[in-house]
Tab-separated table of C-alpha atoms in Angstrom:
chain	number	residue	atom	x	y	z
A	1	UNK	CA	19.730	21.921	21.314
A	2	UNK	CA	23.395	21.021	21.489
A	3	UNK	CA	25.370	20.161	18.416
A	4	UNK	CA	25.951	16.748	19.784
A	5	UNK	CA	22.302	16.174	20.299
A	6	UNK	CA	21.560	17.280	16.803
A	7	UNK	CA	24.072	14.851	15.423
A	8	UNK	CA	22.603	12.134	17.482
A	9	UNK	CA	19.190	13.022	16.309
A	10	UNK	CA	20.279	13.019	12.709
A	11	UNK	CA	21.841	9.619	13.140
A	12	UNK	CA	18.766	8.320	14.849
A	13	UNK	CA	16.511	9.699	12.192
A	14	UNK	CA	18.484	8.190	9.425
A	15	UNK	CA	18.663	4.907	11.157
A	16	UNK	CA	14.999	4.945	11.788
A	17	UNK	CA	14.349	5.608	8.169
A	18	UNK	CA	16.580	2.732	7.320
A	19	UNK	CA	14.721	0.505	9.659
A	20	UNK	CA	11.463	1.330	8.139
A	21	UNK	CA	12.634	1.129	4.664
A	22	UNK	CA	14.374	-2.123	4.721
A	23	UNK	CA	12.719	-4.094	7.413
A	24	UNK	CA	9.304	-3.139	6.422
A	25	UNK	CA	10.129	-2.796	2.823
A	26	UNK	CA	8.260	0.378	2.691
A	27	UNK	CA	9.324	1.783	-0.585
A	28	UNK	CA	5.937	0.977	-1.864
A	29	UNK	CA	5.408	1.854	-5.366
A	30	UNK	CA	2.440	4.070	-5.553
A	31	UNK	CA	0.949	6.901	-3.664
A	32	UNK	CA	1.824	7.463	-0.092
A	33	UNK	CA	4.479	4.926	-0.254
A	34	UNK	CA	7.494	5.671	-2.338
A	35	UNK	CA	8.726	9.032	-1.450
A	36	UNK	CA	11.935	9.123	-3.325
A	37	UNK	CA	10.509	9.965	-6.631
A	38	UNK	CA	10.474	13.164	-8.505
A	39	UNK	CA	7.553	14.455	-10.450
A	40	UNK	CA	7.136	12.940	-13.879
A	41	UNK	CA	8.181	14.730	-16.969
A	42	UNK	CA	5.680	16.933	-18.638
A	43	UNK	CA	3.045	14.875	-20.332
A	44	UNK	CA	1.957	15.188	-23.854
A	45	UNK	CA	-1.713	14.679	-24.362
A	46	UNK	CA	-1.127	12.275	-27.162
A	47	UNK	CA	1.095	10.098	-25.078
A	48	UNK	CA	-0.304	6.787	-24.065
A	49	UNK	CA	-1.097	6.614	-20.441
A	50	UNK	CA	0.870	3.494	-19.662
A	51	UNK	CA	3.993	5.045	-21.105
A	52	UNK	CA	3.413	8.007	-18.848
A	53	UNK	CA	3.195	5.735	-15.840
A	54	UNK	CA	6.284	3.842	-16.898
A	55	UNK	CA	8.196	7.041	-17.533
A	56	UNK	CA	7.137	8.350	-14.186
A	57	UNK	CA	8.341	5.373	-12.270
A	58	UNK	CA	11.407	4.918	-14.413
A	59	UNK	CA	12.478	8.402	-13.674
A	60	UNK	CA	13.698	8.013	-10.192
A	61	UNK	CA	15.915	10.044	-8.052
A	62	UNK	CA	17.572	9.061	-4.856
A	63	UNK	CA	16.869	11.669	-2.298
A	64	UNK	CA	18.707	11.975	0.948
A	65	UNK	CA	17.475	9.966	3.843
A	66	UNK	CA	17.149	13.120	5.794
A	67	UNK	CA	14.736	14.463	3.308
A	68	UNK	CA	12.806	11.261	3.353
A	69	UNK	CA	12.514	11.325	7.076
A	70	UNK	CA	11.297	14.858	7.068
A	71	UNK	CA	8.675	13.897	4.578
A	72	UNK	CA	5.269	15.318	5.436
A	73	UNK	CA	3.823	11.888	4.750
A	74	UNK	CA	6.144	9.899	6.972
A	75	UNK	CA	3.417	8.317	9.080
A	76	UNK	CA	1.028	7.944	6.198
A	77	UNK	CA	3.616	5.909	4.370
A	78	UNK	CA	4.217	3.720	7.361
A	79	UNK	CA	0.517	3.280	7.826
A	80	UNK	CA	0.131	2.119	4.240
A	81	UNK	CA	2.869	-0.368	4.873
A	82	UNK	CA	1.001	-1.591	7.897
A	83	UNK	CA	-2.090	-2.180	5.787
A	84	UNK	CA	-0.099	-4.201	3.280
A	85	UNK	CA	1.675	-6.194	5.962
A	86	UNK	CA	-1.643	-7.052	7.558
A	87	UNK	CA	-3.161	-8.121	4.263
A	88	UNK	CA	-0.210	-10.325	3.478
A	89	UNK	CA	-0.278	-11.863	6.913
A	90	UNK	CA	-4.024	-12.407	6.936
A	91	UNK	CA	-4.192	-14.132	3.596
A	92	UNK	CA	-1.116	-16.283	3.985
A	93	UNK	CA	-2.559	-17.323	7.356
A	94	UNK	CA	-5.852	-18.195	5.727
A	95	UNK	CA	-4.147	-20.551	3.348
A	96	UNK	CA	-2.033	-22.102	6.047
A	97	UNK	CA	-5.075	-22.647	8.222
A	98	UNK	CA	-6.207	-25.188	5.705
A	99	UNK	CA	-2.884	-26.563	4.729
A	100	UNK	CA	-0.176	-25.918	7.216
A	101	UNK	CA	3.272	-26.267	5.776
A	102	UNK	CA	2.168	-25.629	2.237
A	103	UNK	CA	4.871	-23.806	0.357
A	104	UNK	CA	3.377	-20.610	-0.950
A	105	UNK	CA	3.933	-19.131	-4.374
A	106	UNK	CA	3.113	-15.502	-4.944
A	107	UNK	CA	2.573	-13.080	-7.786
A	108	UNK	CA	3.349	-9.508	-6.721
A	109	UNK	CA	1.842	-7.627	-9.636
A	110	UNK	CA	2.612	-3.894	-9.861
A	111	UNK	CA	5.442	-4.547	-7.450
A	112	UNK	CA	7.195	-1.240	-8.072
A	113	UNK	CA	10.595	-1.181	-6.468
A	114	UNK	CA	9.712	-4.102	-4.279
A	115	UNK	CA	8.208	-2.378	-1.295
A	116	UNK	CA	6.908	-5.699	-0.073
A	117	UNK	CA	10.101	-7.729	-0.456
A	118	UNK	CA	10.640	-8.192	3.227
A	119	UNK	CA	6.959	-8.615	3.929
A	120	UNK	CA	7.037	-11.743	1.808
A	121	UNK	CA	10.038	-12.889	3.732
A	122	UNK	CA	8.188	-12.479	6.993
A	123	UNK	CA	5.273	-14.386	5.539
A	124	UNK	CA	7.718	-17.241	4.843
A	125	UNK	CA	6.688	-17.760	1.256
A	126	UNK	CA	8.575	-20.007	-1.109
A	127	UNK	CA	8.617	-18.151	-4.397
A	128	UNK	CA	7.608	-14.693	-5.610
A	129	UNK	CA	7.181	-13.395	-9.136
A	130	UNK	CA	7.597	-9.626	-9.178
A	131	UNK	CA	6.095	-7.807	-12.139
A	132	UNK	CA	5.813	-4.138	-12.938
A	133	UNK	CA	5.475	-1.840	-15.894
A	134	UNK	CA	8.528	0.263	-15.071
A	135	UNK	CA	11.760	-1.421	-16.008
A	136	UNK	CA	13.853	0.705	-13.688
A	137	UNK	CA	11.610	-0.142	-10.767
A	138	UNK	CA	11.836	-3.825	-11.506
A	139	UNK	CA	15.613	-3.556	-11.666
A	140	UNK	CA	15.655	-1.807	-8.306
A	141	UNK	CA	13.370	-4.456	-6.958
A	142	UNK	CA	15.795	-7.117	-8.099
A	143	UNK	CA	18.753	-5.280	-6.569
A	144	UNK	CA	16.938	-4.991	-3.304
A	145	UNK	CA	16.096	-8.634	-3.427
A	146	UNK	CA	19.761	-9.527	-3.921
A	147	UNK	CA	20.644	-7.258	-1.023
A	148	UNK	CA	18.127	-8.875	1.208
A	149	UNK	CA	19.296	-12.309	0.256
A	150	UNK	CA	22.928	-11.545	0.924
A	151	UNK	CA	21.940	-10.240	4.321
A	152	UNK	CA	19.699	-12.967	5.497
A	153	UNK	CA	20.996	-16.002	3.708
A	154	UNK	CA	17.863	-17.953	3.208
A	155	UNK	CA	15.228	-16.160	1.230
A	156	UNK	CA	12.398	-17.174	-1.050
A	157	UNK	CA	13.299	-17.627	-4.701
A	158	UNK	CA	12.167	-14.901	-7.052
A	159	UNK	CA	11.816	-13.824	-10.639
A	160	UNK	CA	11.416	-10.359	-12.065
A	161	UNK	CA	9.369	-9.269	-15.026
A	162	UNK	CA	9.150	-5.819	-16.570
A	163	UNK	CA	5.952	-5.710	-18.569
A	164	UNK	CA	2.794	-3.714	-18.939
A	165	UNK	CA	0.521	-6.057	-17.030
A	166	UNK	CA	-2.539	-4.385	-18.523
A	167	UNK	CA	-1.409	-5.187	-22.051
A	168	UNK	CA	0.854	-8.184	-22.051
A	169	UNK	CA	0.425	-11.768	-20.994
A	170	UNK	CA	2.530	-12.562	-17.978
A	171	UNK	CA	2.170	-16.283	-18.239
A	172	UNK	CA	4.508	-16.493	-21.257
A	173	UNK	CA	7.158	-14.766	-19.255
A	174	UNK	CA	7.238	-16.976	-16.204
A	175	UNK	CA	10.215	-19.276	-15.917
A	176	UNK	CA	7.733	-22.063	-15.591
A	177	UNK	CA	4.563	-21.181	-17.492
A	178	UNK	CA	2.747	-23.951	-15.672
A	179	UNK	CA	3.326	-22.277	-12.313
A	180	UNK	CA	0.309	-21.752	-10.097
A	181	UNK	CA	0.048	-19.165	-7.359
A	182	UNK	CA	-1.479	-19.333	-3.914
A	183	UNK	CA	-1.509	-15.559	-3.585
A	184	UNK	CA	-1.697	-12.625	-5.956
A	185	UNK	CA	-1.092	-9.200	-4.476
A	186	UNK	CA	-1.652	-5.934	-6.309
A	187	UNK	CA	-0.883	-2.944	-4.124
A	188	UNK	CA	-1.792	0.573	-5.187
A	189	UNK	CA	-1.694	-0.408	-8.820
A	190	UNK	CA	-4.873	-1.952	-10.146
A	191	UNK	CA	-6.526	1.374	-10.879
A	192	UNK	CA	-4.068	2.145	-13.643
A	193	UNK	CA	-5.589	-0.648	-15.678
A	194	UNK	CA	-9.075	0.849	-15.492
A	195	UNK	CA	-8.286	3.048	-18.418
A	196	UNK	CA	-10.217	0.658	-20.617
A	197	UNK	CA	-12.117	-2.587	-20.378
A	198	UNK	CA	-9.507	-4.305	-22.521
A	199	UNK	CA	-6.727	-3.317	-20.149
A	200	UNK	CA	-8.678	-4.176	-17.031
A	201	UNK	CA	-9.485	-7.577	-18.509
A	202	UNK	CA	-5.873	-8.221	-19.387
A	203	UNK	CA	-4.840	-7.266	-15.888
A	204	UNK	CA	-7.411	-9.563	-14.338
A	205	UNK	CA	-6.448	-12.347	-16.704
A	206	UNK	CA	-2.873	-12.028	-15.492
A	207	UNK	CA	-4.072	-11.949	-11.923
A	208	UNK	CA	-6.388	-14.896	-12.072
A	209	UNK	CA	-5.204	-17.291	-14.714
A	210	UNK	CA	-2.469	-18.883	-12.640
A	211	UNK	CA	-4.153	-18.431	-9.284
A	212	UNK	CA	-5.112	-21.747	-7.726
A	213	UNK	CA	-8.705	-22.404	-6.793
A	214	UNK	CA	-8.885	-21.541	-3.103
A	215	UNK	CA	-6.084	-19.013	-3.522
A	216	UNK	CA	-6.465	-15.319	-2.760
A	217	UNK	CA	-6.112	-12.106	-4.680
A	218	UNK	CA	-5.894	-8.981	-2.538
A	219	UNK	CA	-4.841	-5.399	-2.896
A	220	UNK	CA	-5.379	-1.719	-2.310
A	221	UNK	CA	-6.875	0.957	-4.564
A	222	UNK	CA	-8.266	4.439	-4.250
A	223	UNK	CA	-11.956	4.263	-3.373
A	224	UNK	CA	-13.951	5.817	-6.202
A	225	UNK	CA	-16.912	6.506	-3.908
A	226	UNK	CA	-14.651	8.516	-1.677
A	227	UNK	CA	-13.083	10.436	-4.526
A	228	UNK	CA	-16.370	11.250	-6.232
A	229	UNK	CA	-17.903	12.124	-2.900
A	230	UNK	CA	-15.173	14.612	-2.046
A	231	UNK	CA	-15.218	16.006	-5.564
A	232	UNK	CA	-18.967	16.590	-5.420
A	233	UNK	CA	-18.550	18.528	-2.213
A	234	UNK	CA	-16.025	20.848	-3.747
A	235	UNK	CA	-17.048	23.741	-5.973
A	236	UNK	CA	-14.749	22.922	-8.871
A	237	UNK	CA	-14.393	19.156	-8.721
A	238	UNK	CA	-10.924	19.342	-7.280
A	239	UNK	CA	-9.976	18.872	-3.659
A	240	UNK	CA	-7.059	18.227	-1.381
A	241	UNK	CA	-4.944	19.667	1.368
A	242	UNK	CA	-1.327	20.662	1.981
A	243	UNK	CA	-0.056	17.248	0.872
A	244	UNK	CA	-2.389	15.974	-1.785
A	245	UNK	CA	-4.642	17.127	-4.538
A	246	UNK	CA	-7.087	15.291	-6.735
A	247	UNK	CA	-8.787	16.719	-9.774
A	248	UNK	CA	-11.278	14.943	-11.975
A	249	UNK	CA	-10.264	15.259	-15.600
A	250	UNK	CA	-13.585	14.517	-17.234
A	251	UNK	CA	-16.844	16.374	-17.517
A	252	UNK	CA	-19.048	15.071	-14.724
A	253	UNK	CA	-22.056	16.632	-16.402
A	254	UNK	CA	-21.762	13.896	-18.961
A	255	UNK	CA	-21.653	11.226	-16.291
A	256	UNK	CA	-18.957	9.072	-14.804
A	257	UNK	CA	-17.345	6.708	-17.297
A	258	UNK	CA	-17.043	3.085	-16.240
A	259	UNK	CA	-13.561	2.943	-17.666
A	260	UNK	CA	-11.250	5.832	-18.368
A	261	UNK	CA	-12.641	7.985	-15.549
A	262	UNK	CA	-9.433	9.899	-15.366
A	263	UNK	CA	-8.250	12.080	-12.527
A	264	UNK	CA	-5.002	13.694	-11.567
A	265	UNK	CA	-3.536	12.608	-8.287
A	266	UNK	CA	-0.824	14.719	-6.811
A	267	UNK	CA	0.781	13.645	-3.583
A	268	UNK	CA	3.580	15.629	-2.063
A	269	UNK	CA	6.853	14.350	-3.432
A	270	UNK	CA	5.361	11.037	-4.455
A	271	UNK	CA	2.998	10.768	-7.349
A	272	UNK	CA	1.778	13.236	-9.833
A	273	UNK	CA	0.134	10.971	-12.205
A	274	UNK	CA	-3.201	10.473	-13.877
A	275	UNK	CA	-5.210	7.515	-12.610
A	276	UNK	CA	-8.622	6.015	-13.234
A	277	UNK	CA	-11.661	5.559	-11.063
A	278	UNK	CA	-12.380	1.981	-10.116
A	279	UNK	CA	-16.069	1.579	-9.547
A	280	UNK	CA	-16.031	-1.222	-7.036
A	281	UNK	CA	-19.205	-2.922	-8.217
A	282	UNK	CA	-17.875	-2.895	-11.727
A	283	UNK	CA	-14.644	-4.374	-10.457
A	284	UNK	CA	-16.444	-7.195	-8.661
A	285	UNK	CA	-18.588	-7.905	-11.723
A	286	UNK	CA	-15.528	-8.101	-13.880
A	287	UNK	CA	-13.646	-10.154	-11.326
A	288	UNK	CA	-16.455	-12.681	-11.115
A	289	UNK	CA	-15.929	-13.439	-14.798
A	290	UNK	CA	-12.477	-14.564	-13.794
A	291	UNK	CA	-13.665	-16.773	-10.970
A	292	UNK	CA	-12.780	-14.241	-8.317
A	293	UNK	CA	-15.287	-13.976	-5.512
A	294	UNK	CA	-15.220	-10.996	-3.190
A	295	UNK	CA	-14.478	-12.003	0.396
A	296	UNK	CA	-13.457	-8.715	1.956
A	297	UNK	CA	-13.518	-5.025	1.339
A	298	UNK	CA	-12.941	-2.119	3.644
A	299	UNK	CA	-12.029	1.495	3.382
A	300	UNK	CA	-8.800	2.183	5.211
A	301	UNK	CA	-10.488	3.727	8.236
A	302	UNK	CA	-12.543	0.561	8.657
A	303	UNK	CA	-9.599	-1.637	7.822
A	304	UNK	CA	-7.802	-0.006	10.691
A	305	UNK	CA	-10.711	-0.675	13.037
A	306	UNK	CA	-10.889	-4.285	11.895
A	307	UNK	CA	-7.225	-5.021	12.497
A	308	UNK	CA	-5.741	-2.523	14.917
A	309	UNK	CA	-6.150	-4.745	17.956
A	310	UNK	CA	-4.603	-7.835	16.509
A	311	UNK	CA	-1.796	-5.997	14.752
A	312	UNK	CA	-1.140	-3.336	17.310
A	313	UNK	CA	2.430	-4.457	17.857
A	314	UNK	CA	3.087	-3.854	14.186
A	315	UNK	CA	1.571	-0.385	14.351
A	316	UNK	CA	4.145	0.477	16.959
A	317	UNK	CA	6.987	-1.374	15.385
A	318	UNK	CA	6.765	0.443	12.095
A	319	UNK	CA	5.713	3.745	13.615
A	320	UNK	CA	2.409	4.233	11.954
A	321	UNK	CA	1.528	7.023	14.310
A	322	UNK	CA	3.095	10.119	15.671
A	323	UNK	CA	3.652	10.646	19.352
A	324	UNK	CA	1.420	13.224	20.936
A	325	UNK	CA	2.198	15.459	22.654
A	326	UNK	CA	5.542	15.768	20.938
A	327	UNK	CA	8.422	14.653	23.115
A	328	UNK	CA	10.528	17.446	24.605
A	329	UNK	CA	12.700	19.066	21.988
A	330	UNK	CA	10.651	17.768	19.105
A	331	UNK	CA	7.942	19.261	17.035
A	332	UNK	CA	4.833	17.839	15.531
A	333	UNK	CA	5.111	16.952	11.898
A	334	UNK	CA	2.262	19.246	10.913
A	335	UNK	CA	0.643	22.354	12.273
A	336	UNK	CA	-0.880	22.103	15.729
A	337	UNK	CA	-4.336	22.642	14.256
A	338	UNK	CA	-4.119	19.242	12.570
A	339	UNK	CA	-4.103	17.525	15.952
A	340	UNK	CA	-7.288	18.845	17.512
A	341	UNK	CA	-8.630	15.299	17.816
A	342	UNK	CA	-5.535	14.262	19.752
A	343	UNK	CA	-5.574	17.381	21.873
A	344	UNK	CA	-9.140	16.622	22.876
A	345	UNK	CA	-8.333	13.032	23.716
A	346	UNK	CA	-5.288	14.056	25.675
A	347	UNK	CA	-7.238	16.633	27.643
A	348	UNK	CA	-9.780	14.046	28.708
A	349	UNK	CA	-7.302	11.314	29.451
A	350	UNK	CA	-7.128	10.408	33.088
A	351	UNK	CA	-4.162	9.400	35.174
A	352	UNK	CA	-1.585	10.748	32.839
A	353	UNK	CA	1.920	9.749	33.723
A	354	UNK	CA	4.859	11.990	33.175
A	355	UNK	CA	6.015	10.359	30.013
A	356	UNK	CA	2.722	9.142	28.692
A	357	UNK	CA	1.932	9.777	25.111
A	358	UNK	CA	-0.690	8.842	22.601
A	359	UNK	CA	-0.213	7.903	18.982
A	360	UNK	CA	-1.995	9.652	16.167
A	361	UNK	CA	-1.674	11.099	12.699
A	362	UNK	CA	-2.108	14.617	11.350
A	363	UNK	CA	-5.467	15.268	9.770
A	364	UNK	CA	-3.727	16.005	6.497
A	365	UNK	CA	-2.152	12.575	6.302
A	366	UNK	CA	-5.281	10.792	7.451
A	367	UNK	CA	-7.288	12.519	4.731
A	368	UNK	CA	-5.016	10.864	2.223
A	369	UNK	CA	-5.071	7.472	3.937
A	370	UNK	CA	-8.853	7.452	3.848
A	371	UNK	CA	-8.937	7.866	0.085
A	372	UNK	CA	-7.995	4.206	-0.140
A	373	UNK	CA	-9.616	0.864	0.374
A	374	UNK	CA	-8.431	-2.730	0.678
A	375	UNK	CA	-10.047	-5.796	-0.839
A	376	UNK	CA	-9.687	-9.547	-0.977
A	377	UNK	CA	-11.020	-12.100	-3.474
A	378	UNK	CA	-11.005	-15.850	-3.418
A	379	UNK	CA	-10.437	-17.862	-6.562
A	380	UNK	CA	-13.163	-20.353	-7.312
A	381	UNK	CA	-12.798	-23.644	-9.094
A	382	UNK	CA	-14.271	-23.610	-12.590
A	383	UNK	CA	-17.507	-25.536	-12.769
A	384	UNK	CA	-17.412	-26.054	-16.516
A	385	UNK	CA	-15.828	-24.845	-19.733
A	386	UNK	CA	-17.490	-22.904	-22.492
A	387	UNK	CA	-17.323	-23.608	-26.216
A	388	UNK	CA	-14.223	-21.430	-26.549
A	389	UNK	CA	-12.411	-23.450	-23.931
A	390	UNK	CA	-12.716	-20.708	-21.351
A	391	UNK	CA	-13.467	-21.661	-17.775
A	392	UNK	CA	-16.932	-20.917	-16.451
A	393	UNK	CA	-17.356	-20.166	-12.773
A	394	UNK	CA	-20.476	-20.763	-10.856
A	395	UNK	CA	-20.853	-17.198	-9.596
A	396	UNK	CA	-20.811	-15.938	-13.110
A	397	UNK	CA	-24.378	-14.848	-12.891
A	398	UNK	CA	-25.810	-12.577	-15.418
A	399	UNK	CA	-28.971	-11.882	-13.498
A	400	UNK	CA	-29.248	-8.348	-12.447
A	401	UNK	CA	-27.730	-7.578	-9.100
A	402	UNK	CA	-26.644	-11.107	-8.380
A	403	UNK	CA	-22.976	-10.820	-8.955
A	404	UNK	CA	-22.452	-7.471	-7.410
A	405	UNK	CA	-23.761	-7.963	-3.945
A	406	UNK	CA	-21.066	-6.853	-1.633
A	407	UNK	CA	-20.074	-9.005	1.209
B	1	UNK	CA	-7.828	2.745	-26.034
B	2	UNK	CA	-10.241	0.135	-27.221
B	3	UNK	CA	-10.329	0.455	-30.941
B	4	UNK	CA	-12.677	-2.439	-31.429
B	5	UNK	CA	-14.525	-4.161	-28.647
B	6	UNK	CA	-15.359	-7.797	-28.992
B	7	UNK	CA	-18.996	-8.748	-28.892
B	8	UNK	CA	-18.454	-10.179	-25.432
B	9	UNK	CA	-16.895	-6.971	-24.213
B	10	UNK	CA	-19.658	-4.884	-25.677
B	11	UNK	CA	-22.244	-7.102	-24.061
B	12	UNK	CA	-20.450	-6.837	-20.749
B	13	UNK	CA	-20.228	-3.065	-20.985
B	14	UNK	CA	-23.908	-2.791	-21.872
B	15	UNK	CA	-24.806	-4.959	-18.924
B	16	UNK	CA	-22.646	-2.867	-16.583
B	17	UNK	CA	-24.010	0.409	-17.926
B	18	UNK	CA	-27.470	-0.885	-17.183
B	19	UNK	CA	-26.722	-2.288	-13.739
B	20	UNK	CA	-24.648	0.664	-12.681
B	21	UNK	CA	-26.643	3.422	-14.282
B	22	UNK	CA	-27.275	5.054	-10.921
B	23	UNK	CA	-23.645	5.130	-9.903
B	24	UNK	CA	-22.616	8.057	-7.729
B	25	UNK	CA	-26.196	9.280	-7.430
B	26	UNK	CA	-28.699	9.297	-4.591
B	27	UNK	CA	-29.880	5.887	-5.724
B	28	UNK	CA	-26.431	4.389	-5.228
B	29	UNK	CA	-26.499	3.171	-1.621
B	30	UNK	CA	-22.818	2.420	-1.327
B	31	UNK	CA	-21.968	5.821	-2.642
B	32	UNK	CA	-24.452	7.596	-0.428
B	33	UNK	CA	-23.045	5.838	2.623
B	34	UNK	CA	-19.714	7.380	1.890
B	35	UNK	CA	-21.146	10.700	0.820
B	36	UNK	CA	-23.209	11.104	3.978
B	37	UNK	CA	-20.633	9.952	6.466
B	38	UNK	CA	-18.699	12.426	8.519
B	39	UNK	CA	-15.045	12.729	7.566
B	40	UNK	CA	-13.123	10.137	9.517
B	41	UNK	CA	-10.985	11.469	12.331
B	42	UNK	CA	-7.428	10.201	12.651
B	43	UNK	CA	-7.079	7.301	15.074
B	44	UNK	CA	-5.797	7.909	18.554
B	45	UNK	CA	-3.938	5.130	20.278
B	46	UNK	CA	-3.600	5.272	24.004
B	47	UNK	CA	-0.388	4.343	25.769
B	48	UNK	CA	1.588	4.771	22.634
B	49	UNK	CA	5.251	3.992	22.691
B	50	UNK	CA	7.709	3.916	19.905
B	51	UNK	CA	9.843	0.986	19.081
B	52	UNK	CA	13.432	1.947	18.723
B	53	UNK	CA	15.342	-0.880	17.355
B	54	UNK	CA	12.850	-2.930	15.539
B	55	UNK	CA	14.538	-4.229	12.515
B	56	UNK	CA	17.823	-2.663	13.284
B	57	UNK	CA	19.546	-5.903	12.596
B	58	UNK	CA	20.239	-6.347	8.956
B	59	UNK	CA	19.414	-2.879	8.164
B	60	UNK	CA	22.019	-1.073	6.227
B	61	UNK	CA	20.621	-0.133	2.976
B	62	UNK	CA	22.306	3.179	2.972
B	63	UNK	CA	25.857	1.996	3.120
B	64	UNK	CA	24.943	-0.866	0.912
B	65	UNK	CA	23.562	1.244	-1.776
B	66	UNK	CA	26.712	3.244	-2.135
B	67	UNK	CA	29.339	0.689	-1.246
B	68	UNK	CA	27.967	-2.598	-2.348
B	69	UNK	CA	31.105	-4.554	-1.681
B	70	UNK	CA	32.145	-3.061	1.603
B	71	UNK	CA	28.972	-3.273	3.423
B	72	UNK	CA	29.131	-6.718	4.740
B	73	UNK	CA	32.015	-6.418	7.118
B	74	UNK	CA	31.190	-2.845	7.962
B	75	UNK	CA	27.720	-3.558	8.887
B	76	UNK	CA	28.438	-6.572	10.806
B	77	UNK	CA	30.410	-4.473	13.213
B	78	UNK	CA	27.844	-1.820	13.224
B	79	UNK	CA	25.148	-4.297	13.834
B	80	UNK	CA	26.797	-5.716	16.794
B	81	UNK	CA	27.411	-2.320	18.262
B	82	UNK	CA	23.824	-1.371	17.987
B	83	UNK	CA	22.518	-4.550	19.332
B	84	UNK	CA	24.725	-4.395	22.365
B	85	UNK	CA	24.048	-0.810	23.026
B	86	UNK	CA	20.439	-0.868	22.510
B	87	UNK	CA	19.111	-4.277	23.270
B	88	UNK	CA	15.655	-4.835	22.216
B	89	UNK	CA	12.949	-3.007	24.040
B	90	UNK	CA	10.963	-6.184	23.616
B	91	UNK	CA	13.418	-7.938	25.885
B	92	UNK	CA	12.980	-5.336	28.471
B	93	UNK	CA	9.287	-5.108	28.498
B	94	UNK	CA	7.602	-1.817	28.813
B	95	UNK	CA	8.609	-1.004	32.328
B	96	UNK	CA	11.812	0.732	31.624
B	97	UNK	CA	13.431	2.210	28.622
B	98	UNK	CA	16.368	4.499	28.478
B	99	UNK	CA	15.535	8.066	27.824
B	100	UNK	CA	17.314	8.123	24.555
B	101	UNK	CA	14.966	5.564	23.183
B	102	UNK	CA	11.947	6.964	24.753
B	103	UNK	CA	12.076	10.222	22.951
B	104	UNK	CA	12.798	9.062	19.523
B	105	UNK	CA	10.036	8.874	17.083
């Protein structure tokens, strides 16, 4: 490879990274999203979890773009961005179907550094409130917002709130406490609040209290069924591959706690942070108390199947998949053995043209992607008010099994 | 953690413990669906091509980050250069793309 070519490649790589980062706003906060974070400082057992999370995300380091591009989770990260983009598009579309031209107000809760800034721009929303526990992240989010605005002129209005959304009331902190949202998005963040019922309730209060009836709450979380399932299949309750590792931090012999089911999640260069299992039925039961009715849930593999046709252009645009076979002069991101599925497909493909290629992902990255699931809830109108002045929603059934039937 | 749970919270927890007592066991259908399914294989997309200049416009976070006040004029020039050099592959359709683009991923 000539020196010139290498330079060109480096420039291309960096530019590509820039494209992805800014246009697709892919510095997502959690998991296979932000990759410019260093591991958190050593934890003390006595330390409160939320302060650990905040410290983790406050403690950021800018790594070189080169390093970011060479990240072993490059495609995984882009894929996660695709999922978020699709969710945002789907739910803003849903609202506009009913009321075209409605100006949309959004709460981006657990916004991190603002990985979805430009996704909101593409969704043509009017106003976004960004909230996150980590002050430094929120500041970065604001800086990136200012950047974006100076670049594109017209941009939605925004406000930025650093607060522990599982402990504090957001409503007091809004510029206009009477604001109501059409959309609430919580990406890769809700599970941190499942440390306790009190925290999960506070989080859901923040999510739902200003959400309009007919509005949507959607997000992404690790799928507890998937995690427990993989853990049960491993001899010591911990599992993973070259890029991630998950270890349950409680004694499964004593059962799986509804709240505080703590596990360590390590993802190469991204997170190394304790999190909490979100039992999805529990989540829907809790959500129904807040007038949130489940309208969609899918593990990422199914989410992909549901949306890959309609959003194929976006898959290509933000490079969710790796070219196979690798173009001349390039190498696969991971070891050849992680592409057996692609090799097989390629072998059986007919009428191959000289420059044909297929798109895929290494098994290692896909194993991480499939830890997650996406969900969507619709906010119901309260049907009455109880003696404490709290709204009562009609799906708030206490009969066994009623409220937890999955759609 | 929860020092004191309200009566409502305790009632809710009791109800959940009862309803979800079989969680992650053979009696938990949702769980067993996941547990019994084969590990998902990564998707394969036929006729894959890679976009080269999507979002290239406006995209100069790097220079911006380090030179917040210089970026505007700089990037404007850079922008133009890129756009001229590398017009959108969308414009061109899929029939032809220069080799340089084709092999970037």
